[in-house]
């Protein structure tokens, strides 16, 4: 969630090279994701404040952790890593980092396969398409939940950029420039697409695994609804 390109490696490859499908597959194998998935996947949301809050506004960097593997979005695209790699370069990590246990997701869910096409390298924008956009879509795909509104202050500012231009420049160190490749990005369209895909995957799982799969799906959805707040 920084306009200036960080030199911190964006994923397990340890470089800033493009995260292509082949590289993500290699990273997944390195992280042990090529093994048969567990019946359910433990999902957590990590959030770290950015810079200094202004009035009631506080920017955050967020990422989603599935079975101890972090998924995040940066100027390099979708990034994978162990621990909270995308947070480690932030001044307020780990002292002000919060980790929320969301719930247990179905085994068939695959964030890279679902979201890589929508969050490609070079399509990051500090206000209009950032790490929180990715986390929001990830939670929607996994649990039909939305990212809590407290983490979306930058997006709210994006709808009134002229009014808050000074705040944006302060958070970005004066380097923020709108990314024209994001002009046609509509998060609501992505949310509809991930919901539809999740529905198809659930129906397919039910056909293959029957009643046992249905019990697992109901279990993970119920736990998520109880633990994760919806977007206000």
XYZ file of N, CA and C in Angstrom:
696
model
N 0.831 -1.185 0.000
C 0.000 0.000 0.000
C 0.876 1.250 0.000
N 1.953 1.193 -0.765
C 2.857 2.338 -0.856
C 3.033 2.705 -2.311
N 2.998 4.035 -2.584
C 3.163 4.461 -3.971
C 4.589 4.220 -4.429
N 5.536 4.395 -3.526
C 6.937 4.187 -3.879
C 7.258 2.703 -3.876
N 7.926 2.240 -4.873
C 8.241 0.824 -4.986
C 9.192 0.396 -3.887
N 8.760 -0.623 -3.120
C 9.591 -1.123 -2.040
C 10.607 -2.103 -2.583
N 11.779 -2.137 -1.940
C 12.791 -3.093 -2.343
C 12.653 -4.407 -1.581
N 11.634 -4.501 -0.705
C 11.420 -5.749 -0.016
C 10.898 -6.777 -0.999
N 11.478 -7.977 -1.064
C 10.984 -9.004 -1.987
C 9.505 -9.237 -1.799
N 8.780 -9.363 -2.913
C 7.324 -9.470 -2.822
C 6.877 -10.886 -2.577
N 7.718 -11.874 -2.666
C 7.271 -13.239 -2.463
C 8.423 -14.178 -2.240
N 8.141 -15.489 -2.244
C 9.167 -16.468 -1.932
C 10.270 -16.551 -2.967
N 10.044 -15.960 -4.154
C 11.113 -15.972 -5.149
C 12.273 -15.085 -4.706
N 11.986 -14.104 -3.811
C 13.034 -13.247 -3.278
C 13.499 -12.173 -4.232
N 12.713 -11.885 -5.274
C 13.077 -10.859 -6.239
C 11.871 -10.005 -6.554
N 12.067 -8.991 -7.401
C 10.968 -8.154 -7.857
C 10.597 -8.488 -9.299
N 10.905 -9.679 -9.754
C 10.538 -10.084 -11.104
C 9.040 -10.328 -11.167
N 8.428 -10.243 -12.379
C 6.979 -10.409 -12.506
C 6.509 -11.747 -11.958
N 5.382 -11.725 -11.235
C 4.810 -12.947 -10.691
C 3.918 -13.594 -11.743
N 4.500 -14.250 -12.709
C 3.751 -14.925 -13.753
C 3.129 -16.193 -13.198
N 2.248 -16.822 -13.991
C 1.596 -18.052 -13.559
C 2.625 -19.135 -13.245
N 3.666 -19.245 -14.096
C 4.689 -20.264 -13.885
C 5.446 -20.017 -12.588
N 5.773 -18.733 -12.324
C 6.508 -18.412 -11.108
C 5.661 -18.654 -9.873
N 4.358 -18.336 -9.954
C 3.483 -18.577 -8.821
C 3.336 -20.072 -8.562
N 3.306 -20.864 -9.627
C 3.225 -22.316 -9.458
C 4.492 -22.841 -8.788
N 5.654 -22.310 -9.215
C 6.913 -22.715 -8.607
C 6.957 -22.308 -7.139
N 6.485 -21.077 -6.854
C 6.453 -20.608 -5.469
C 5.526 -21.472 -4.634
N 4.401 -21.859 -5.215
C 3.446 -22.697 -4.492
C 4.072 -24.044 -4.141
N 4.828 -24.623 -5.083
C 5.491 -25.898 -4.807
C 6.535 -25.729 -3.701
N 7.254 -24.594 -3.744
C 8.275 -24.332 -2.732
C 7.664 -24.213 -1.349
N 6.440 -23.659 -1.294
C 5.761 -23.468 -0.021
C 4.953 -24.692 0.391
N 5.013 -25.747 -0.428
C 4.306 -26.971 -0.074
C 2.855 -26.990 -0.469
N 2.438 -26.069 -1.356
C 1.026 -25.989 -1.734
C 0.651 -26.978 -2.820
N 1.613 -27.697 -3.378
C 1.307 -28.668 -4.413
C 0.828 -29.987 -3.822
N 0.942 -30.106 -2.505
C 0.476 -31.316 -1.839
C -1.050 -31.322 -1.792
N -1.615 -32.489 -1.512
C -3.059 -32.612 -1.415
C -3.574 -31.688 -0.324
N -4.567 -30.814 -0.616
C -5.034 -29.847 0.368
C -5.719 -30.511 1.556
N -5.644 -29.846 2.696
C -6.337 -30.333 3.881
C -7.840 -30.196 3.670
N -8.653 -30.961 4.426
C -10.111 -30.875 4.265
C -10.635 -29.452 4.403
N -10.047 -28.669 5.305
C -10.419 -27.269 5.478
C -9.151 -26.433 5.568
N -9.259 -25.162 5.195
C -8.103 -24.278 5.191
C -8.303 -23.154 6.209
N -7.343 -23.011 7.126
C -7.424 -21.973 8.144
C -7.076 -20.626 7.526
N -7.948 -19.647 7.713
C -7.783 -18.333 7.089
C -7.714 -17.245 8.155
N -6.719 -16.346 8.012
C -6.579 -15.198 8.904
C -6.394 -13.923 8.079
N -6.765 -12.810 8.659
C -6.569 -11.495 8.054
C -5.547 -10.731 8.872
N -4.499 -10.229 8.211
C -3.467 -9.435 8.891
C -3.579 -7.981 8.446
N -3.448 -7.053 9.393
C -3.563 -5.622 9.077
C -2.534 -4.827 9.871
N -1.848 -3.908 9.180
C -0.852 -3.039 9.819
C -1.134 -1.591 9.430
N -1.213 -0.669 10.391
C -1.445 0.747 10.062
C -0.278 1.319 9.266
N -0.617 2.282 8.394
C 0.404 2.972 7.598
C 0.515 4.410 8.048
N 1.711 4.881 8.253
C 1.945 6.296 8.530
C 1.185 6.783 9.752
N 0.851 8.069 9.715
C 0.160 8.728 10.821
C -1.285 8.962 10.435
N -2.199 8.581 11.328
C -3.606 8.831 11.068
C -3.905 10.318 11.070
N -4.858 10.733 10.238
C -5.269 12.139 10.167
C -6.744 12.212 10.511
N -7.069 12.933 11.600
C -8.443 13.016 12.085
C -8.950 11.592 12.317
N -10.034 11.220 11.620
C -10.589 9.868 11.771
C -10.075 8.923 10.697
N -9.127 9.381 9.886
C -8.650 8.571 8.765
C -7.355 7.848 9.131
N -7.322 6.548 8.878
C -6.127 5.743 9.106
C -6.000 4.733 7.971
N -4.888 4.779 7.275
C -4.653 3.834 6.185
C -4.064 2.541 6.734
N -4.368 1.415 6.062
C -3.872 0.110 6.486
C -3.339 -0.677 5.291
N -2.377 -1.538 5.591
C -1.984 -2.583 4.647
C -2.558 -3.893 5.172
N -3.257 -4.646 4.310
C -3.831 -5.915 4.730
C -3.387 -7.034 3.801
N -3.433 -8.238 4.325
C -3.164 -9.434 3.528
C -3.962 -10.586 4.117
N -4.098 -11.641 3.338
C -4.859 -12.822 3.771
C -3.891 -13.993 3.918
N -3.981 -14.703 5.025
C -3.109 -15.847 5.296
C -3.948 -17.122 5.284
N -3.572 -18.051 4.418
C -4.282 -19.329 4.299
C -3.306 -20.456 4.613
N -3.601 -21.205 5.674
C -2.716 -22.301 6.098
C -1.257 -21.844 6.198
N -1.055 -20.685 6.850
C 0.279 -20.124 7.111
C 0.988 -19.589 5.874
N 0.306 -19.505 4.741
C 0.863 -18.891 3.530
C 0.159 -17.559 3.297
N 0.954 -16.485 3.200
C 0.377 -15.155 3.016
C 0.130 -14.863 1.543
N -1.035 -14.286 1.266
C -1.400 -13.827 -0.072
C -1.634 -12.321 0.013
N -0.945 -11.567 -0.846
C -1.089 -10.113 -0.825
C -0.996 -9.569 -2.246
N -1.315 -8.287 -2.386
C -1.266 -7.629 -3.690
C -0.388 -6.400 -3.594
N 0.519 -6.244 -4.561
C 1.461 -5.131 -4.596
C 1.645 -4.710 -6.055
N 2.498 -3.712 -6.327
C 2.774 -3.369 -7.734
C 3.304 -4.544 -8.552
N 3.804 -5.585 -7.876
C 4.313 -6.766 -8.577
C 3.226 -7.784 -8.878
N 2.002 -7.540 -8.417
C 0.906 -8.476 -8.629
C 0.610 -9.277 -7.375
N 0.044 -10.475 -7.548
C -0.258 -11.348 -6.421
C 1.041 -11.958 -5.900
N 1.268 -11.848 -4.592
C 2.508 -12.325 -3.987
C 2.206 -13.359 -2.909
N 3.043 -14.386 -2.833
C 2.922 -15.437 -1.839
C 4.156 -15.448 -0.962
N 3.996 -15.812 0.302
C 5.156 -15.905 1.177
C 4.791 -16.508 2.516
N 5.780 -16.997 3.226
C 5.585 -17.507 4.575
C 5.601 -16.346 5.563
N 4.848 -16.495 6.647
C 4.788 -15.432 7.639
C 4.022 -14.241 7.104
N 4.441 -13.046 7.481
C 3.804 -11.804 7.027
C 4.830 -10.965 6.270
N 5.373 -11.520 5.198
C 6.441 -10.873 4.438
C 6.060 -9.482 3.961
N 4.817 -9.298 3.520
C 4.430 -8.003 2.950
C 4.295 -6.922 4.012
N 4.317 -7.295 5.287
C 4.198 -6.325 6.381
C 5.549 -5.953 6.982
N 6.558 -6.787 6.768
C 7.807 -6.668 7.524
C 8.553 -5.358 7.315
N 8.351 -4.696 6.157
C 9.068 -3.439 5.905
C 8.345 -2.226 6.469
N 7.165 -2.423 7.033
C 6.360 -1.302 7.535
C 6.824 -0.894 8.934
N 6.929 0.409 9.206
C 7.430 0.880 10.506
C 6.611 0.392 11.702
N 5.321 0.183 11.516
C 4.459 -0.199 12.636
C 4.275 -1.709 12.766
N 5.062 -2.463 12.009
C 5.077 -3.919 12.171
C 6.244 -4.305 13.073
N 6.067 -5.187 14.026
C 4.836 -5.914 14.365
C 4.059 -5.297 15.521
N 4.532 -4.149 16.043
C 3.966 -3.599 17.277
C 2.478 -3.289 17.155
N 2.034 -2.838 15.965
C 0.633 -2.477 15.801
C -0.092 -3.358 14.787
N 0.529 -4.456 14.408
C -0.104 -5.394 13.484
C -1.149 -6.225 14.223
N -2.315 -6.362 13.624
C -3.366 -7.194 14.197
C -3.631 -8.371 13.266
N -3.909 -9.520 13.852
C -4.230 -10.728 13.095
C -5.573 -11.251 13.582
N -6.520 -11.343 12.663
C -7.869 -11.792 12.989
C -8.099 -13.156 12.359
N -8.518 -14.104 13.153
C -8.854 -15.431 12.619
C -10.247 -15.349 11.998
N -10.323 -15.566 10.703
C -11.595 -15.446 9.989
C -12.404 -16.728 10.089
N -11.768 -17.870 9.826
C -12.496 -19.125 9.889
C -11.805 -20.204 9.087
N -12.552 -21.239 8.739
C -12.049 -22.370 7.972
C -12.699 -22.366 6.598
N -11.867 -22.297 5.558
C -12.367 -22.246 4.177
C -12.364 -23.639 3.568
N -13.182 -23.823 2.569
C -13.279 -25.114 1.873
C -11.969 -25.433 1.160
N -11.665 -26.714 1.056
C -10.398 -27.156 0.484
C -10.271 -26.791 -0.984
N -11.393 -26.697 -1.698
C -11.356 -26.440 -3.137
C -10.959 -25.005 -3.478
N -11.048 -24.100 -2.491
C -10.760 -22.689 -2.749
C -9.285 -22.479 -3.081
N -9.009 -21.691 -4.145
C -7.640 -21.425 -4.588
C -7.538 -19.948 -4.956
N -6.912 -19.159 -4.087
C -6.873 -17.707 -4.291
C -6.093 -17.313 -5.540
N -4.964 -17.982 -5.802
C -4.165 -17.633 -6.970
C -4.953 -17.871 -8.248
N -5.549 -19.043 -8.346
C -6.326 -19.366 -9.545
C -7.491 -18.396 -9.732
N -8.108 -17.986 -8.621
C -9.283 -17.131 -8.707
C -8.948 -15.672 -8.997
N -7.929 -15.134 -8.351
C -7.724 -13.687 -8.368
C -6.555 -13.193 -9.216
N -5.689 -14.078 -9.667
C -4.512 -13.617 -10.398
C -4.886 -12.828 -11.652
N -5.916 -13.259 -12.354
C -6.305 -12.584 -13.589
C -6.789 -11.158 -13.344
N -7.330 -10.895 -12.168
C -7.858 -9.570 -11.846
C -6.815 -8.660 -11.201
N -5.770 -9.253 -10.609
C -4.765 -8.476 -9.890
C -3.383 -8.786 -10.461
N -3.131 -8.281 -11.642
C -1.889 -8.557 -12.342
C -0.825 -7.504 -12.016
N 0.412 -7.845 -12.366
C 1.520 -6.917 -12.162
C 1.276 -5.631 -12.954
N 1.574 -4.497 -12.335
C 1.429 -3.210 -13.003
C 0.042 -2.617 -12.927
N -0.885 -3.275 -12.200
C -2.253 -2.749 -12.115
C -2.585 -2.240 -10.712
N -1.553 -1.969 -9.918
C -1.752 -1.485 -8.550
C -1.960 0.028 -8.548
N -2.866 0.497 -7.717
C -3.069 1.930 -7.515
C -3.330 2.163 -6.034
N -2.629 3.115 -5.453
C -2.702 3.360 -4.012
C -4.124 3.587 -3.518
N -4.951 4.262 -4.327
C -6.302 4.592 -3.906
C -7.365 3.660 -4.465
N -7.214 3.279 -5.736
C -8.334 2.634 -6.428
C -8.219 1.120 -6.563
N -7.031 0.571 -6.401
C -6.850 -0.878 -6.530
C -5.595 -1.257 -5.746
N -5.783 -1.515 -4.465
C -4.636 -1.748 -3.601
C -4.752 -3.082 -2.870
N -3.939 -3.268 -1.855
C -3.932 -4.530 -1.113
C -5.282 -4.809 -0.468
N -5.982 -3.748 -0.062
C -7.283 -3.932 0.570
C -8.342 -4.371 -0.437
N -8.218 -3.923 -1.680
C -9.114 -4.399 -2.733
C -8.964 -5.906 -2.893
N -7.708 -6.361 -2.873
C -7.422 -7.791 -3.002
C -7.977 -8.561 -1.803
N -7.722 -8.071 -0.594
C -8.201 -8.762 0.607
C -9.727 -8.833 0.625
N -10.370 -7.769 0.197
C -11.828 -7.732 0.138
C -12.351 -8.825 -0.791
N -11.768 -8.919 -1.980
C -12.196 -9.932 -2.953
C -11.869 -11.343 -2.459
N -10.733 -11.493 -1.779
C -10.344 -12.808 -1.254
C -11.336 -13.294 -0.206
N -11.719 -12.416 0.717
C -12.683 -12.801 1.746
C -14.047 -13.110 1.146
N -14.411 -12.361 0.124
C -15.683 -12.601 -0.551
C -15.684 -13.971 -1.219
N -14.571 -14.318 -1.847
C -14.456 -15.617 -2.523
C -14.457 -16.771 -1.526
N -13.726 -16.610 -0.435
C -13.585 -17.703 0.526
C -14.813 -17.887 1.412
N -15.444 -16.765 1.809
C -16.500 -16.844 2.825
C -17.772 -16.051 2.491
N -17.786 -15.352 1.363
C -18.894 -14.438 1.062
C -18.975 -13.350 2.137
N -17.807 -12.882 2.584
C -17.695 -11.794 3.549
C -16.999 -10.610 2.895
N -17.121 -9.433 3.500
C -16.438 -8.239 3.003
C -15.435 -7.742 4.042
N -14.384 -7.111 3.565
C -13.383 -6.525 4.437
C -14.019 -5.403 5.257
N -13.724 -5.371 6.554
C -14.298 -4.356 7.430
C -13.956 -2.959 6.922
N -14.914 -2.055 7.019
C -14.754 -0.708 6.491
C -13.615 0.083 7.108
N -13.189 -0.263 8.326
C -12.097 0.487 8.973
C -10.792 0.365 8.206
N -10.632 -0.697 7.412
C -9.404 -0.896 6.669
C -9.437 -0.245 5.285
N -10.539 0.375 4.943
C -10.725 0.882 3.569
C -10.730 2.405 3.498
N -9.991 3.063 4.373
C -9.990 4.527 4.391
C -9.419 5.107 3.102
N -8.369 4.502 2.561
C -7.785 5.025 1.325
C -8.767 4.959 0.175
N -9.555 3.883 0.100
C -10.534 3.760 -0.965
C -11.608 4.846 -0.848
N -11.996 5.141 0.411
C -12.981 6.207 0.618
C -12.422 7.555 0.164
N -11.143 7.780 0.451
C -10.502 9.013 0.009
C -10.458 9.061 -1.515
N -10.296 7.894 -2.141
C -10.224 7.833 -3.594
C -11.450 8.389 -4.275
N -12.591 8.346 -3.574
C -13.819 8.879 -4.149
C -13.921 10.393 -3.965
N -12.990 10.964 -3.230
C -12.961 12.424 -3.047
C -11.506 12.867 -3.066
N -10.792 12.450 -4.099
C -9.339 12.641 -4.165
C -8.941 14.109 -4.092
N -9.697 14.961 -4.730
C -9.342 16.385 -4.725
C -9.388 16.960 -3.309
N -10.393 16.578 -2.551
C -10.569 17.099 -1.202
C -9.445 16.644 -0.287
N -9.002 15.394 -0.480
C -8.008 14.802 0.406
C -6.643 14.648 -0.248
N -6.376 15.419 -1.283
C -5.123 15.256 -2.010
C -3.907 15.426 -1.099
N -3.974 16.392 -0.180
C -2.857 16.609 0.721
C -2.600 15.421 1.625
N -3.677 14.767 2.082
C -3.543 13.592 2.938
C -2.909 12.449 2.155
N -3.357 12.266 0.925
C -2.825 11.202 0.081
C -1.339 11.400 -0.155
N -0.934 12.615 -0.466
C 0.473 12.894 -0.721
C 1.320 12.696 0.539
N 0.744 12.975 1.702
C 1.476 12.757 2.936
C 1.706 11.261 3.160
N 0.663 10.444 2.970
C 0.781 9.005 3.161
C 1.761 8.384 2.160
N 1.787 8.946 0.952
C 2.613 8.341 -0.105
C 3.996 8.959 -0.196
N 4.297 9.919 0.681
C 5.586 10.596 0.604
C 5.665 11.523 -0.592
N 4.518 11.980 -1.071
C 4.465 12.907 -2.200
C 4.685 12.260 -3.549
N 4.564 10.931 -3.625
C 4.871 10.237 -4.877
C 3.639 9.661 -5.581
N 2.448 9.856 -5.026
C 1.277 9.212 -5.621
C 0.945 9.794 -6.996
N 0.806 8.901 -7.970
C 0.364 9.243 -9.320
C -0.679 8.204 -9.723
N -1.882 8.616 -10.140
C -2.906 7.645 -10.534
C -2.409 6.714 -11.640
N -2.751 5.448 -11.538
C -2.365 4.449 -12.525
C -3.457 4.341 -13.582
N -3.191 4.744 -14.828
C -4.238 4.726 -15.860
C -4.756 3.329 -16.177
N -3.968 2.286 -15.879
C -4.423 0.929 -16.169
C -5.552 0.488 -15.248
N -5.828 1.294 -14.220
C -6.881 0.959 -13.261
C -8.188 1.687 -13.584
N -8.177 2.531 -14.598
C -9.344 3.351 -14.899
C -10.614 2.523 -15.104
N -10.477 1.337 -15.669
C -11.651 0.510 -15.945
C -11.880 -0.580 -14.907
N -11.106 -0.550 -13.833
C -11.277 -1.568 -12.790
C -12.529 -1.284 -11.974
N -13.357 -2.292 -11.806
C -14.582 -2.182 -11.012
C -14.602 -3.345 -10.026
N -14.339 -3.054 -8.783
C -14.263 -4.116 -7.783
C -15.576 -4.861 -7.642
N -16.681 -4.150 -7.822
C -17.980 -4.801 -7.689
C -18.163 -5.896 -8.733
N -17.617 -5.684 -9.923
C -17.685 -6.708 -10.971
C -16.882 -7.941 -10.560
N -15.707 -7.711 -9.969
C -14.874 -8.821 -9.510
C -15.577 -9.583 -8.392
N -16.221 -8.861 -7.492
C -16.923 -9.510 -6.382
C -18.036 -10.429 -6.886
N -18.752 -9.981 -7.891
C -19.798 -10.827 -8.477
C -19.177 -12.073 -9.099
N -18.047 -11.892 -9.793
C -17.388 -13.020 -10.452
C -16.887 -14.053 -9.439
N -16.297 -13.585 -8.331
C -15.770 -14.539 -7.350
C -16.899 -15.265 -6.629
N -18.004 -14.581 -6.399
C -19.159 -15.233 -5.785
C -19.697 -16.326 -6.696
N -19.810 -16.024 -7.979
C -20.323 -17.007 -8.932
C -19.393 -18.220 -9.013
N -18.079 -17.961 -9.021
C -17.118 -19.065 -9.084
C -17.187 -19.915 -7.822
N -17.301 -19.274 -6.679
C -17.396 -20.011 -5.418
C -18.634 -20.901 -5.413
N -19.726 -20.393 -5.936
C -20.969 -21.169 -5.992
C -20.786 -22.413 -6.853
N -20.133 -22.247 -8.001
C -19.889 -23.385 -8.894
C -18.977 -24.406 -8.226
N -17.932 -23.920 -7.562
C -17.005 -24.831 -6.885
C -17.689 -25.606 -5.769
N -18.550 -24.938 -5.025
C -19.272 -25.612 -3.944
C -20.208 -26.676 -4.505
N -20.934 -26.339 -5.570
C -21.840 -27.310 -6.183
C -21.078 -28.512 -6.730
N -19.911 -28.250 -7.315
C -19.090 -29.331 -7.838
C -18.587 -30.230 -6.713
N -18.178 -29.607 -5.606
C -17.690 -30.373 -4.464
C -18.791 -31.246 -3.876
N -19.996 -30.714 -3.843
C -21.122 -31.484 -3.321
C -21.393 -32.708 -4.187
N -21.285 -32.531 -5.485
C -21.524 -33.650 -6.391
C -20.470 -34.735 -6.225
N -19.224 -34.319 -5.947
C -18.129 -35.278 -5.836
C -18.058 -35.937 -4.463
N -18.352 -35.164 -3.418
C -18.120 -35.658 -2.064
C -19.398 -35.869 -1.255
N -20.496 -35.345 -1.749
C -21.772 -35.610 -1.110
C -21.955 -34.935 0.224
N -22.612 -35.627 1.139
C -23.041 -35.063 2.409
C -21.877 -34.579 3.253
N -20.764 -35.317 3.271
C -19.617 -34.930 4.099
C -19.088 -33.569 3.680
N -19.033 -33.316 2.359
C -18.571 -32.022 1.866
C -19.522 -30.915 2.267
N -20.830 -31.205 2.225
C -21.823 -30.202 2.604
C -21.641 -29.793 4.062
N -21.393 -30.769 4.943
C -21.184 -30.463 6.357
C -19.962 -29.567 6.536
N -18.874 -29.851 5.799
C -17.661 -29.044 5.898
C -17.904 -27.622 5.429
N -18.648 -27.460 4.323
C -18.934 -26.129 3.793
C -19.769 -25.324 4.774
N -20.803 -25.947 5.342
C -21.654 -25.254 6.314
C -20.831 -24.858 7.535
N -19.936 -25.744 7.960
C -19.100 -25.469 9.136
C -18.211 -24.262 8.931
N -17.506 -24.205 7.786
C -16.570 -23.099 7.573
C -17.314 -21.790 7.351
N -18.472 -21.823 6.679
C -19.234 -20.599 6.457
C -19.792 -20.067 7.770
N -20.269 -20.966 8.637
C -20.827 -20.552 9.923
C -19.766 -19.917 10.807
N -18.578 -20.536 10.869
C -17.503 -19.976 11.685
C -17.070 -18.614 11.172
N -17.005 -18.464 9.859
C -16.587 -17.180 9.294
C -17.607 -16.098 9.594
N -18.884 -16.416 9.467
C -19.925 -15.424 9.740
C -19.916 -14.980 11.190
N -19.506 -15.874 12.073
C -19.471 -15.546 13.494
C -18.251 -14.712 13.871
N -17.153 -14.849 13.096
C -15.883 -14.228 13.500
C -15.534 -12.973 12.735
N -15.917 -12.880 11.477
C -15.453 -11.765 10.638
C -16.565 -10.745 10.453
N -16.342 -9.479 10.806
C -17.356 -8.439 10.609
C -17.522 -8.091 9.157
N -18.734 -7.791 8.761
C -18.997 -7.363 7.390
C -18.660 -5.897 7.205
N -18.457 -5.527 5.951
C -18.099 -4.136 5.641
C -19.272 -3.238 5.936
N -19.037 -2.139 6.603
C -20.115 -1.208 6.939
C -20.377 -0.257 5.782
